[in-house]
Amino acid sequence: MNPDALRGHMDALLLSVLEREPLHGYAIIEALQERSGGALNVPTGTVYPALRRLERIGCLASEWATVGGRRRRTYRLTDSGRKQLEGERSAWAEFASVIGGVLRPRVTQPG
């Protein structure tokens, strides 16, 4: 998938992955890949800055945890993050509807 297509949608993707449970950065990347059927292979250089920014604005909280014997920062959704995700989903549905309406082939009437 073209990385430019993700521009503007990374927040929604990250918040959605964290909706179910707290995860560390690499597990978030794996979840994105799994939930997209392998289509999303987002580099760490994109994910980690976005996670830090979402934490800075209050959508995520993090804490250090030991996972598989390694110390990792684990991120979880805050109440503010849940509200943000709701807004992102609503905006995405509207966007997809509008773009779908434009891209959908028009049936022409004979004659």
Coordinates of C-alpha atoms in Angstrom, one line a residue:
M1 CA 0.0 0.0 0.0
N2 CA 1.2 3.5 -0.9
P3 CA 2.5 5.2 2.4
D4 CA 1.1 8.5 1.1
A5 CA -2.4 7.0 1.3
L6 CA -2.0 6.7 5.1
R7 CA -1.2 10.4 5.6
G8 CA -3.9 11.9 7.8
H9 CA -5.2 8.5 8.9
M10 CA -2.3 7.3 11.2
D11 CA -4.0 8.6 14.4
A12 CA -7.2 6.7 13.7
L13 CA -5.3 3.5 12.9
L14 CA -3.2 3.7 16.1
L15 CA -6.1 4.6 18.3
S16 CA -8.2 1.8 16.8
V17 CA -5.5 -0.8 17.4
L18 CA -5.2 0.3 21.1
E19 CA -8.9 0.3 21.6
R20 CA -8.9 -3.3 22.7
E21 CA -5.9 -3.5 25.0
P22 CA -2.6 -1.7 25.9
L23 CA 0.3 -2.6 23.6
H24 CA 3.9 -1.8 23.2
G25 CA 5.2 -0.2 20.0
Y26 CA 6.3 -3.3 18.1
A27 CA 3.0 -5.1 19.0
I28 CA 1.1 -2.1 17.6
I29 CA 3.0 -2.4 14.3
E30 CA 2.3 -6.1 14.2
A31 CA -1.4 -5.5 15.0
L32 CA -1.7 -3.0 12.1
Q33 CA -0.1 -5.5 9.8
E34 CA -2.4 -8.3 11.0
R35 CA -5.6 -6.4 10.9
S36 CA -4.8 -5.1 7.4
G37 CA -4.1 -8.6 6.1
G38 CA -0.5 -7.7 5.6
A39 CA -1.2 -4.6 3.5
L40 CA 0.1 -2.1 6.1
N41 CA 3.8 -2.3 6.9
V42 CA 4.3 0.9 8.8
P43 CA 7.9 1.8 9.7
T44 CA 8.9 2.4 13.3
G45 CA 10.0 5.9 12.3
T46 CA 6.3 6.7 11.6
V47 CA 4.7 4.9 14.5
Y48 CA 6.8 6.0 17.4
P49 CA 6.6 9.8 16.8
A50 CA 2.8 9.5 16.3
L51 CA 2.5 7.6 19.6
R52 CA 4.5 10.2 21.4
R53 CA 2.4 13.0 19.8
L54 CA -0.9 11.2 20.7
E55 CA 0.4 10.9 24.3
R56 CA 1.4 14.6 24.4
I57 CA -2.2 15.6 23.4
G58 CA -3.8 13.3 26.0
C59 CA -5.2 10.6 23.7
L60 CA -2.8 8.0 25.0
A61 CA -1.1 7.2 28.3
S62 CA 2.0 5.0 28.6
E63 CA 3.9 3.2 31.2
W64 CA 7.0 1.0 31.3
A65 CA 6.3 -2.8 31.5
T66 CA 8.3 -5.9 31.1
V67 CA 7.2 -7.9 28.1
G68 CA 8.9 -11.2 27.2
G69 CA 11.7 -10.3 29.5
R70 CA 12.3 -6.9 27.9
R71 CA 11.4 -3.5 29.2
R72 CA 9.0 -1.8 26.8
R73 CA 6.8 1.3 26.9
T74 CA 3.1 0.2 26.7
Y75 CA 0.5 2.5 25.4
R76 CA -3.2 2.6 26.3
L77 CA -6.2 4.7 25.2
T78 CA -7.4 7.4 27.5
D79 CA -11.0 8.6 27.7
S80 CA -10.0 11.5 25.5
G81 CA -8.5 9.0 23.0
R82 CA -11.7 7.1 22.9
K83 CA -13.6 10.3 22.0
Q84 CA -11.0 11.1 19.4
L85 CA -11.4 7.7 17.9
E86 CA -15.2 8.1 17.7
G87 CA -14.6 11.4 15.8
E88 CA -12.0 9.8 13.5
R89 CA -14.4 6.9 12.7
S90 CA -17.2 9.4 11.9
A91 CA -15.0 11.5 9.8
W92 CA -13.7 8.4 7.9
A93 CA -17.3 7.2 7.2
E94 CA -18.2 10.6 5.8
F95 CA -14.9 10.7 3.7
A96 CA -15.4 7.2 2.4
S97 CA -19.0 7.9 1.5
V98 CA -18.1 11.1 -0.4
I99 CA -15.2 9.6 -2.3
G100 CA -17.1 6.4 -3.0
G101 CA -19.9 8.5 -4.5
V102 CA -17.4 10.2 -6.8
L103 CA -15.6 7.0 -7.8
R104 CA -18.6 4.8 -8.2
P105 CA -19.3 4.3 -11.9
R106 CA -22.5 5.9 -13.1
V107 CA -25.0 3.8 -14.9
T108 CA -26.1 5.4 -18.1
Q109 CA -29.6 5.1 -19.3
P110 CA -30.0 3.7 -22.8
G111 CA -31.1 6.0 -25.4

